[in-house]
GROMACS .gro file of C-alpha atoms in nm:
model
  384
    1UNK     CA    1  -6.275  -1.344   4.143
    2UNK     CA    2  -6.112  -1.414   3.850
    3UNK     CA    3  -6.432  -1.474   3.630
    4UNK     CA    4  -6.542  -1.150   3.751
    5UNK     CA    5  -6.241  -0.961   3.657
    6UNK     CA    6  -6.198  -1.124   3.329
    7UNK     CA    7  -6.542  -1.004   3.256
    8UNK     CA    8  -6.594  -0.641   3.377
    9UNK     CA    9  -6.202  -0.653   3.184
   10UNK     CA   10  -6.378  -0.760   2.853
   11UNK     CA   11  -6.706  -0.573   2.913
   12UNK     CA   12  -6.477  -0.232   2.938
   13UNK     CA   13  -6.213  -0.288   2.666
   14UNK     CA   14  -6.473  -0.446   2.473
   15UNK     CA   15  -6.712  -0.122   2.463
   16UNK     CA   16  -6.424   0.102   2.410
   17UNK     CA   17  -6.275  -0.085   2.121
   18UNK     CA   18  -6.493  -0.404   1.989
   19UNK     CA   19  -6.515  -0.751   2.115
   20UNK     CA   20  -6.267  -0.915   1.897
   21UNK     CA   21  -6.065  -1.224   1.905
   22UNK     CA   22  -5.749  -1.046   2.008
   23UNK     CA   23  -5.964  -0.936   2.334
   24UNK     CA   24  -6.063  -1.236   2.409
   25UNK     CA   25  -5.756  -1.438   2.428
   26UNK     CA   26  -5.658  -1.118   2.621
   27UNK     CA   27  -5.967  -1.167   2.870
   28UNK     CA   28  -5.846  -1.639   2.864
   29UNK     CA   29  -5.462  -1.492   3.001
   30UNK     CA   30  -5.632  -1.282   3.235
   31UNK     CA   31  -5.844  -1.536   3.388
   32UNK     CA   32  -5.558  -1.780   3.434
   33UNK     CA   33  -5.280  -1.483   3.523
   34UNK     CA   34  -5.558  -1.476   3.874
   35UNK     CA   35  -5.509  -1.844   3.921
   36UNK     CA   36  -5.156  -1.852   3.982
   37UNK     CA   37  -5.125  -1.848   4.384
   38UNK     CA   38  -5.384  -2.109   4.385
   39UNK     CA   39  -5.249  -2.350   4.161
   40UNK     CA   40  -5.189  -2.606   4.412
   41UNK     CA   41  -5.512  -2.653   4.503
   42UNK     CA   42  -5.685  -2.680   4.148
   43UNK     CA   43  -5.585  -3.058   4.147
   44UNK     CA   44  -5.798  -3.161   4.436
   45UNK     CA   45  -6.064  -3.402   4.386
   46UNK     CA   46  -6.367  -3.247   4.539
   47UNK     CA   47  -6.675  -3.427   4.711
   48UNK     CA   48  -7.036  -3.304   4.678
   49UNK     CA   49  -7.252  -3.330   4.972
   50UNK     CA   50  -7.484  -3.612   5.000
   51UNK     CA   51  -7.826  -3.512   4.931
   52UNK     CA   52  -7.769  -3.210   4.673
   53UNK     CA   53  -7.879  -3.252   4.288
   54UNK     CA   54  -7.450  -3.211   4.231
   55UNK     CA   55  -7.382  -3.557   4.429
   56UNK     CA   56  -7.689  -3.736   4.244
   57UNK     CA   57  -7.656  -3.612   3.875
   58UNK     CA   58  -7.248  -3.706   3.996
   59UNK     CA   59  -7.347  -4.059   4.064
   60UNK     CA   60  -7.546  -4.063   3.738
   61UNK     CA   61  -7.224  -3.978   3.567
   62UNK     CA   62  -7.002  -4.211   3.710
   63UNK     CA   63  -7.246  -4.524   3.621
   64UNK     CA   64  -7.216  -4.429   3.316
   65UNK     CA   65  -6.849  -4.401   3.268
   66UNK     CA   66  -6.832  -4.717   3.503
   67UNK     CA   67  -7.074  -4.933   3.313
   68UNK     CA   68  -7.044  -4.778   2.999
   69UNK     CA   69  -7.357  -4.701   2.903
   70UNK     CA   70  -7.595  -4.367   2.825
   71UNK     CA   71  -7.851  -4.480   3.059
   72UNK     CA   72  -7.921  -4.148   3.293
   73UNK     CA   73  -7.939  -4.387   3.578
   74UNK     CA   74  -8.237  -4.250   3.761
   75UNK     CA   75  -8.328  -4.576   3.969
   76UNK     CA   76  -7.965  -4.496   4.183
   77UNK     CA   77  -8.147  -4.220   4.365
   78UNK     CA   78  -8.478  -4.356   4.297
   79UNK     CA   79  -8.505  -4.708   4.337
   80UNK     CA   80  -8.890  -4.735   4.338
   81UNK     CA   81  -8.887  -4.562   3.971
   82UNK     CA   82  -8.862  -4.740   3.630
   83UNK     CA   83  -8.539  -4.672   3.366
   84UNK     CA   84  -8.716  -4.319   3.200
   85UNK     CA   85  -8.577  -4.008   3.321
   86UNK     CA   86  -8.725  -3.881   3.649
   87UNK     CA   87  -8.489  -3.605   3.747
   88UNK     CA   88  -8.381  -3.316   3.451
   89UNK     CA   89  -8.188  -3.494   3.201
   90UNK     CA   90  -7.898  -3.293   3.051
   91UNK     CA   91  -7.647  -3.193   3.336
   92UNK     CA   92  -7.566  -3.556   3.414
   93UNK     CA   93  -7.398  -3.620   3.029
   94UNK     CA   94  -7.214  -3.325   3.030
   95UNK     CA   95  -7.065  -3.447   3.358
   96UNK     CA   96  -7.002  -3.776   3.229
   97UNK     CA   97  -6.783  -3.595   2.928
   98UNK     CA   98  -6.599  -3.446   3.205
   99UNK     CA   99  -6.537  -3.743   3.381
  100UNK     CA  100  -6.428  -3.947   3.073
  101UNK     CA  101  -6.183  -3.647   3.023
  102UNK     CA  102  -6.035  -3.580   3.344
  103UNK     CA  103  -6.145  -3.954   3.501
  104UNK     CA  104  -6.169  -3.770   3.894
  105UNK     CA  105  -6.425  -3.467   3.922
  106UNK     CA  106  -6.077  -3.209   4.011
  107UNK     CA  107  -6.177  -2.855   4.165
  108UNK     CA  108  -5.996  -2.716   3.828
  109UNK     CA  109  -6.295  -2.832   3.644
  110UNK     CA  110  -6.484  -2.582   3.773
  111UNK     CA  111  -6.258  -2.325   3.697
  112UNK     CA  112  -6.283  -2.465   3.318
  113UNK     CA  113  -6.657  -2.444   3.334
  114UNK     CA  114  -6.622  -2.095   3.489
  115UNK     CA  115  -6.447  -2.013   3.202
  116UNK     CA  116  -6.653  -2.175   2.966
  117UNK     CA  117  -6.897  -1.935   3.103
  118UNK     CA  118  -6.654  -1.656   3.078
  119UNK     CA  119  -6.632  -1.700   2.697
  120UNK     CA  120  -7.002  -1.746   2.636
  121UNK     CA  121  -7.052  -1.403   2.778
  122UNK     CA  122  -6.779  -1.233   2.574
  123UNK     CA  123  -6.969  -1.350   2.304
  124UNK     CA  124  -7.304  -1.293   2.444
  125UNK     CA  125  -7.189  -0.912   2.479
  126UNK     CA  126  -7.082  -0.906   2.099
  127UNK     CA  127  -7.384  -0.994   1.967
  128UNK     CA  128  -7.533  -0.736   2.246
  129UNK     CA  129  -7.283  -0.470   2.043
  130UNK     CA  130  -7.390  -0.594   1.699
  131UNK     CA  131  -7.770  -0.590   1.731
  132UNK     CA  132  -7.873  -0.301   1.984
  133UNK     CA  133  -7.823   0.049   1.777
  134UNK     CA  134  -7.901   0.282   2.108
  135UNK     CA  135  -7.540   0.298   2.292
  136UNK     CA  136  -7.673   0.393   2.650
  137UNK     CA  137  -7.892   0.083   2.659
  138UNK     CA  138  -7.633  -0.127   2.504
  139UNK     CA  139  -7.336   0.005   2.757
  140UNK     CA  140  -7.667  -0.117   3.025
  141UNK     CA  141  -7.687  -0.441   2.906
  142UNK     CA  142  -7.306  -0.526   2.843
  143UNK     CA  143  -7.287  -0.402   3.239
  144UNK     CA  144  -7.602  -0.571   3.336
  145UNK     CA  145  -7.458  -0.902   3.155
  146UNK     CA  146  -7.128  -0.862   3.311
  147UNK     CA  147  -7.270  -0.847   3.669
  148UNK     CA  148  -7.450  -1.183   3.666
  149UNK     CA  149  -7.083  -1.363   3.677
  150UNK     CA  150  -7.051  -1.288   4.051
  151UNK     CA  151  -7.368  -1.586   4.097
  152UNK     CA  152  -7.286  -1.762   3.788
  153UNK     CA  153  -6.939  -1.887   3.931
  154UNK     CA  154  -7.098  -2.021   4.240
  155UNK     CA  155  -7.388  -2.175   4.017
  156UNK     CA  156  -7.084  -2.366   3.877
  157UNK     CA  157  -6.910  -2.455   4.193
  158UNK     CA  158  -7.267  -2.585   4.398
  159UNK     CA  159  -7.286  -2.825   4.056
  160UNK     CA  160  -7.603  -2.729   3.978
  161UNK     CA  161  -7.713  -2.677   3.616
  162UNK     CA  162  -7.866  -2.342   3.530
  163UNK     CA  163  -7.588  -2.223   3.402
  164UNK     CA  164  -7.524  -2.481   3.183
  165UNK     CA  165  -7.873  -2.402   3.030
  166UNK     CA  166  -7.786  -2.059   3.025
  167UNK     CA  167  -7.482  -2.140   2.866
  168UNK     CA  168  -7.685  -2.299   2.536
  169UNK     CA  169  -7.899  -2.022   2.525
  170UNK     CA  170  -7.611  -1.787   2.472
  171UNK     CA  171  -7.454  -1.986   2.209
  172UNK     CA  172  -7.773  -1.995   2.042
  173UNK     CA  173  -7.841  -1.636   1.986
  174UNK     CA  174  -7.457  -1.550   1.942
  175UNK     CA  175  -7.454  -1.808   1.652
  176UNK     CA  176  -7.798  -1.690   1.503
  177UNK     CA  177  -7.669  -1.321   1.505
  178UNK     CA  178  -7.317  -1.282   1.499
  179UNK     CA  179  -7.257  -1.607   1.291
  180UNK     CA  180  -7.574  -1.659   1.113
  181UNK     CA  181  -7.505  -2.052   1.209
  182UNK     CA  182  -7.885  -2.105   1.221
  183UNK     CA  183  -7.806  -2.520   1.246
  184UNK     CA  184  -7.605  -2.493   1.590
  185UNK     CA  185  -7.832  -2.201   1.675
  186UNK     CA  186  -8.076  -2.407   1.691
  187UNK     CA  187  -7.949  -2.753   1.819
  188UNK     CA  188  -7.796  -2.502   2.115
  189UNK     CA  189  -8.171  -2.389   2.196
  190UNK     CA  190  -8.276  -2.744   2.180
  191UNK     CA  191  -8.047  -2.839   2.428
  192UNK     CA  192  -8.136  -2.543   2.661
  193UNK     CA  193  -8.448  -2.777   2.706
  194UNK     CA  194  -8.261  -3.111   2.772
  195UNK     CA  195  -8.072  -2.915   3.050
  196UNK     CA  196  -8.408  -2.813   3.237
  197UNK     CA  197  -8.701  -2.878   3.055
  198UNK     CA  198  -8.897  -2.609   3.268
  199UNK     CA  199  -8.813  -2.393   2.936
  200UNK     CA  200  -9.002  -2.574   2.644
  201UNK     CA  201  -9.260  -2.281   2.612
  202UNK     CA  202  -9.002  -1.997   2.628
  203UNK     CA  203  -8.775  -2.232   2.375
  204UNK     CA  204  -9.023  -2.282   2.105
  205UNK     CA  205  -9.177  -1.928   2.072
  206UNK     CA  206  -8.772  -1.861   2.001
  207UNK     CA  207  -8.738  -2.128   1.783
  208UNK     CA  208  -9.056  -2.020   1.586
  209UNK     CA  209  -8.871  -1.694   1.529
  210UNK     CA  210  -8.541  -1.861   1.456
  211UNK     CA  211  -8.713  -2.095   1.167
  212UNK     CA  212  -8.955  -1.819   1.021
  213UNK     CA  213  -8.676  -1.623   0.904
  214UNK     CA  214  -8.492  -1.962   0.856
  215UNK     CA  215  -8.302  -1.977   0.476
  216UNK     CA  216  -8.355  -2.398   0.487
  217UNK     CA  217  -8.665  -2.440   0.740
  218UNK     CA  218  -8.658  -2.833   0.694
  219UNK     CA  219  -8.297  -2.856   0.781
  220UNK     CA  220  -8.342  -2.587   1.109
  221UNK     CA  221  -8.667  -2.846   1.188
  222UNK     CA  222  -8.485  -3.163   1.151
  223UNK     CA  223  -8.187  -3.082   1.369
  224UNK     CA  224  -8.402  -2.894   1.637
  225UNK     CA  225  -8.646  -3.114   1.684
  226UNK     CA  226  -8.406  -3.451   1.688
  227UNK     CA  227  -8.180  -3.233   1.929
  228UNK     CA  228  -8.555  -3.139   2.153
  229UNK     CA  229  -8.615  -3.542   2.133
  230UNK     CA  230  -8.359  -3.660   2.309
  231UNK     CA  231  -8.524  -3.761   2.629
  232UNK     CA  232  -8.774  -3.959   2.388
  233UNK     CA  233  -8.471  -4.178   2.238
  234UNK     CA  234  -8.349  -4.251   2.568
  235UNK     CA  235  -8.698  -4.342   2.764
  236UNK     CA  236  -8.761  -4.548   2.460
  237UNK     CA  237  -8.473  -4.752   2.443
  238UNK     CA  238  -8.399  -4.833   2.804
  239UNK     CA  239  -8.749  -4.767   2.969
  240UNK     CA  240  -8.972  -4.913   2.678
  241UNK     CA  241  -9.182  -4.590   2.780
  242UNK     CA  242  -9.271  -4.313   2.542
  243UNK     CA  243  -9.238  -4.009   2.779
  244UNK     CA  244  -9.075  -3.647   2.702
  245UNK     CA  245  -9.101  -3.484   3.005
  246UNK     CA  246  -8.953  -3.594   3.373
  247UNK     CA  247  -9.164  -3.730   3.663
  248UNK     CA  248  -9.224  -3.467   3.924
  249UNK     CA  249  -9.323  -3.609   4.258
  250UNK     CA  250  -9.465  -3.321   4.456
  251UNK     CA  251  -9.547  -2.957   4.333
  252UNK     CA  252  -9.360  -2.700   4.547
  253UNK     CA  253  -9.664  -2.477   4.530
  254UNK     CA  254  -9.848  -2.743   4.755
  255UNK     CA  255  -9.841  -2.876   5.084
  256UNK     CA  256  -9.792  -3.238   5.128
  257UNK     CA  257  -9.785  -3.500   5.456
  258UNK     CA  258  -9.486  -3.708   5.382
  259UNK     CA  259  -9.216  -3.669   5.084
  260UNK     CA  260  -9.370  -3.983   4.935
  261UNK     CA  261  -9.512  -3.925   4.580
  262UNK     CA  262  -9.850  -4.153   4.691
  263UNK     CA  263  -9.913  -3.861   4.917
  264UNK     CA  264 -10.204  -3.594   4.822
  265UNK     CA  265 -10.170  -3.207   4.872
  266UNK     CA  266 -10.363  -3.091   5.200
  267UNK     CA  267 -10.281  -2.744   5.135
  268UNK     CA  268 -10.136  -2.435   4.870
  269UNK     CA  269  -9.807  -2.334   4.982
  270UNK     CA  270  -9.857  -1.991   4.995
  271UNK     CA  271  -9.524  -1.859   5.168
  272UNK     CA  272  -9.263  -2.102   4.906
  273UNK     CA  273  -9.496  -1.846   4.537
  274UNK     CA  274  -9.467  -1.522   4.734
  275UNK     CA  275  -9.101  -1.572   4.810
  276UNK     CA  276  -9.046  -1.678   4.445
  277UNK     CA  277  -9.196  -1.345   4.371
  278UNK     CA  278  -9.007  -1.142   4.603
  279UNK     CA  279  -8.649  -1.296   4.495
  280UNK     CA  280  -8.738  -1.063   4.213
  281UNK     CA  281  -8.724  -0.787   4.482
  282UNK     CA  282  -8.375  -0.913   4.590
  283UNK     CA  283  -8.465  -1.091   4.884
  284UNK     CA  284  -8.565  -1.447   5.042
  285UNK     CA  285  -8.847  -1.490   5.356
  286UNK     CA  286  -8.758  -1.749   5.583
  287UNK     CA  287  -8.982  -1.928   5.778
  288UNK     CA  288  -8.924  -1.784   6.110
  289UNK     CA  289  -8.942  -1.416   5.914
  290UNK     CA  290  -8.576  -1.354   5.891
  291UNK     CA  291  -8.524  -1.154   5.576
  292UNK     CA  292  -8.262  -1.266   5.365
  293UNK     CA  293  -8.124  -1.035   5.065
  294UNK     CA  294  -7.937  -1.202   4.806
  295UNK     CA  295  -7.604  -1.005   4.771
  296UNK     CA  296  -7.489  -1.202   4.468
  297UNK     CA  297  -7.785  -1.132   4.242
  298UNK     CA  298  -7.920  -0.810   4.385
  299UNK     CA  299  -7.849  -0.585   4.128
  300UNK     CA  300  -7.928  -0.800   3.788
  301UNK     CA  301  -8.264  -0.951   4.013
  302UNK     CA  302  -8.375  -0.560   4.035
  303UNK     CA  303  -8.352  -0.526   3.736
  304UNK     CA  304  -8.487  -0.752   3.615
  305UNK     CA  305  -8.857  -0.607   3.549
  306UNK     CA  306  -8.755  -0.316   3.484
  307UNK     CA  307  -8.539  -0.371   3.202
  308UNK     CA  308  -8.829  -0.587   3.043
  309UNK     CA  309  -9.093  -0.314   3.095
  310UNK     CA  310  -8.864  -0.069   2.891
  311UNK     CA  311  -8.756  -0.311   2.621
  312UNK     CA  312  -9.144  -0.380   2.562
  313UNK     CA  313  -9.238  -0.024   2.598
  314UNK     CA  314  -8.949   0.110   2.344
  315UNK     CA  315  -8.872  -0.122   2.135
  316UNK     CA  316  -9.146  -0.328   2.029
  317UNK     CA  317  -9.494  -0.265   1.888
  318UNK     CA  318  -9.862  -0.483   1.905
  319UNK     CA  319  -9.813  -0.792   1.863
  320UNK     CA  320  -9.441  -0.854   1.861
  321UNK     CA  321  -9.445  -0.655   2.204
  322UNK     CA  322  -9.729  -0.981   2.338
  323UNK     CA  323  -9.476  -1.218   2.132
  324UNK     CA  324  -9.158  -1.099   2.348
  325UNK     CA  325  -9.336  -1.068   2.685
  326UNK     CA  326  -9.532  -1.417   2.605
  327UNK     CA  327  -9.185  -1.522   2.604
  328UNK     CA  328  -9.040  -1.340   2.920
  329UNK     CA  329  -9.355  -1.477   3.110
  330UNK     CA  330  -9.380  -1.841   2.989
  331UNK     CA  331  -9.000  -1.842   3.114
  332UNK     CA  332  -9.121  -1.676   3.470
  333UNK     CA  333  -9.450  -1.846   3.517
  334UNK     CA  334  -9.298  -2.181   3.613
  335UNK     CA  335  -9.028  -2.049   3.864
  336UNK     CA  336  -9.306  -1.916   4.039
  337UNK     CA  337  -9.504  -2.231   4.072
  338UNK     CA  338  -9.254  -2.462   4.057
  339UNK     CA  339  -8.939  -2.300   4.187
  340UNK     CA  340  -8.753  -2.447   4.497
  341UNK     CA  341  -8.413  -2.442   4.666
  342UNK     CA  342  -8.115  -2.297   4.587
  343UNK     CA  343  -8.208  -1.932   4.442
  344UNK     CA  344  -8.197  -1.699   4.261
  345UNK     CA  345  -8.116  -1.963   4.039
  346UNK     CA  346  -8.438  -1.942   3.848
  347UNK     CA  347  -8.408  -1.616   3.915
  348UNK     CA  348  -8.084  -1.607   3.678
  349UNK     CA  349  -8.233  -1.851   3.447
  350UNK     CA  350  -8.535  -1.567   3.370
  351UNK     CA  351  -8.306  -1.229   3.354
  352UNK     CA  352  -8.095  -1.396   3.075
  353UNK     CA  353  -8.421  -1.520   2.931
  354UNK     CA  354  -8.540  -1.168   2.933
  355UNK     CA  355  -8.199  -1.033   2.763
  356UNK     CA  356  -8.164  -1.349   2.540
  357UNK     CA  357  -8.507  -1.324   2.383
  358UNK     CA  358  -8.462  -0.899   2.314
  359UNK     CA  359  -8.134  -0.974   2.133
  360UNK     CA  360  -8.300  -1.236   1.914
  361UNK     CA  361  -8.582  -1.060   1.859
  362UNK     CA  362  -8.496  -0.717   1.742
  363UNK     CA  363  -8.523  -0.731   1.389
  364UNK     CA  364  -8.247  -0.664   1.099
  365UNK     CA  365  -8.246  -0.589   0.740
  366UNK     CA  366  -8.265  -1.024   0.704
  367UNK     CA  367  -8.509  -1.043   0.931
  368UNK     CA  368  -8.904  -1.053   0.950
  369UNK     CA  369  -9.166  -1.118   1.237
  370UNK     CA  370  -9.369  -1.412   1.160
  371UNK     CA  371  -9.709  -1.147   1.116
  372UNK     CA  372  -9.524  -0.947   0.840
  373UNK     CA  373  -9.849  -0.684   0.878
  374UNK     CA  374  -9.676  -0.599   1.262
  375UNK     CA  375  -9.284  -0.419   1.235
  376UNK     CA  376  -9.057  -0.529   1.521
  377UNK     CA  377  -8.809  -0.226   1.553
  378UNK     CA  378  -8.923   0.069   1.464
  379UNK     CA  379  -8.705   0.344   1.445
  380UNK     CA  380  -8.946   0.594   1.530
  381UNK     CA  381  -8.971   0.506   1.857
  382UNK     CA  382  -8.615   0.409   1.975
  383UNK     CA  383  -8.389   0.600   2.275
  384UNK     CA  384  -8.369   0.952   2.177
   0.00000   0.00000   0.00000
């Protein structure tokens, strides 16, 4: 609860008076003022269970802190595998940094993280306040924003790293257009991809935007693209392999005999796309046809679609309205084909896509599309 309450408690007082600094140390004693009767348990060392991407990426983490080294350690949890990364890179060193802080994963560092979260939304919201002119749709998308927190927090406490990726992505456009920081704009966008790599296509059509209107493009290139590398450096120098992307074994979208990677598909696994597609309905198909709804992310998964079909139908025009959707969909096609376990967190990863990408792309007095010929915002055709 208290990430929640800190945030509906910024999202109000923020509307009603500006998201400012004095708000948000307001919104930091807030969140902590919630944690008092629990205090006793924060300094617990918590377990993850055996099996779950938390207790792997964990073991990844500790190796390195135990051994001292950067090597992401795949060949603990696959042993068959060489030294490149097989599993998504990213989460594992930010755990590491934890561990090297705190030396025992405690249950307060989830609170931290929670908060860390927290804050990135405050600031999220601000640059929600600065860009979008039409209040009723901004009010929407403060309150949209704000209700994501709810699944966000247990994101955090399953250890699972979408919203660590979401996290960058938020930094990135609040330092782009509240800050006009374009370098850790864009080394925060890069590292969206190092967390799950699933959003390369989605990344660079924001980047592209990001270093067209760019004041020193070879300096926005430079430190985006060593930043996008990173998974290069390290499957160079410990695997002798030059590979970007991770190994995936099996494709969730097929049907295979065994778990081993050796194994051909026999079959399309129908049931795992259509339930990808109906999480954006707000609910999950089991396999003996038990309907699920997902309480956490109902309301933001609903809408979902239908705030993207009236951001592309009122606020952008020709081609910038294929340049925002290409985005939206390059971001959705792959949790539809390769989504799996654990949702909506793809689910979550596409909404704030969806918002992200708006915010970004709505254009300002600094501002062009890369087709000059094509206007992004026209004011003609906004909310009445």
């Amino acid at each position: 609860m208290p990430p929640f309450l800190a945030t509906v408690f910024a999202a109000i007082m923020g509307l009603k008076n500006g998201f400012t600094g004095k708000l948000l140390a307001f919104t930091i004693v807030l969140f902590f003022i919630q944690l008092l009767p629990v205090t006793d348990l924060l300094f617990r060392v918590i377990a993850p269970n055996p099996g779950e991407d938390f207790a792997r990426n964990l073991a990844y983490a500790q190796n390195m802190i135990e051994q001292k080294t950067l090597w992401g350690g795949d060949q603990i949890a696959y042993p068959e595998e060489g030294k490149e990364f097989v599993t998504q890179p990213g989460y594992r060193y930010y755990l590491a940094f934890q561990l090297f802080c705190f030396k025992h994963l405690y249950r307060f560092i989830g609170v931290l993280n929670s908060l860390l979260f927290v804050i990135a939304l405050f600031w999220f919201m601000k640059a929600i306040v600065v860009t979008v002119e039409q209040k009723l749709f901004r009010i929407l998308l403060v309150c949209l924003v704000a209700s994501t927190v709810l699944y966000a927090t247990k994101n955090i406490l399953m250890g699972l790293n979408e919203w660590l990726m979401i996290l960058c992505l938020l930094l990135s456009v609040y330092y782009y257009k509240v800050k006009s920081n374009e370098i850790l704009a864009v080394v925060f966008l890069a590292l969206v991809v190092f967390v799950r790599q699933n959003a390369l296509l989605s990344v660079m059509l924001m980047f592209f935007w990001m270093f067209y209107n760019s004041k020193n493009k070879i300096l926005s290139l430079t430190f985006f693209s060593l930043t996008l590398l990173l998974p290069v450096y390290h499957n160079l120098y410990y695997a002798g392999k030059l590979q970007f992307f991770v190994s995936i074994h099996q494709w969730p979208f097929l049907k295979y005999v065994s778990t081993s990677k050796l194994t051909p598909a026999h079959a399309v696994n129908y049931m795992n796309v259509l339930n990808n597609v109906f999480h954006y309905l707000g609910f999950h198909v089991r396999n003996t046809g038990v309907i699920d709804f997902i309480e956490e992310g109902f309301f933001f998964l609903l809408a979902f679609p239908v705030i993207v079909f009236y951001i592309q139908k009122k606020f952008f025009l020709g081609l910038h309205r294929f340049y925002y959707l290409a985005t939206v969909a390059l971001m959705v096609g792959p949790t539809v084909f390769l989504g799996t376990h654990f949702y909506p967190r793809f689910e979550f990863v596409c909404f704030y896509f969806g918002i992200a990408a708006f915010v970004l792309f709505i254009s300002t007095s600094k501002e062009r599309f890369p087709l000059t010929e094509w206007r992004l915002f026209n004011k003609r055709e906004t909310i009445p």
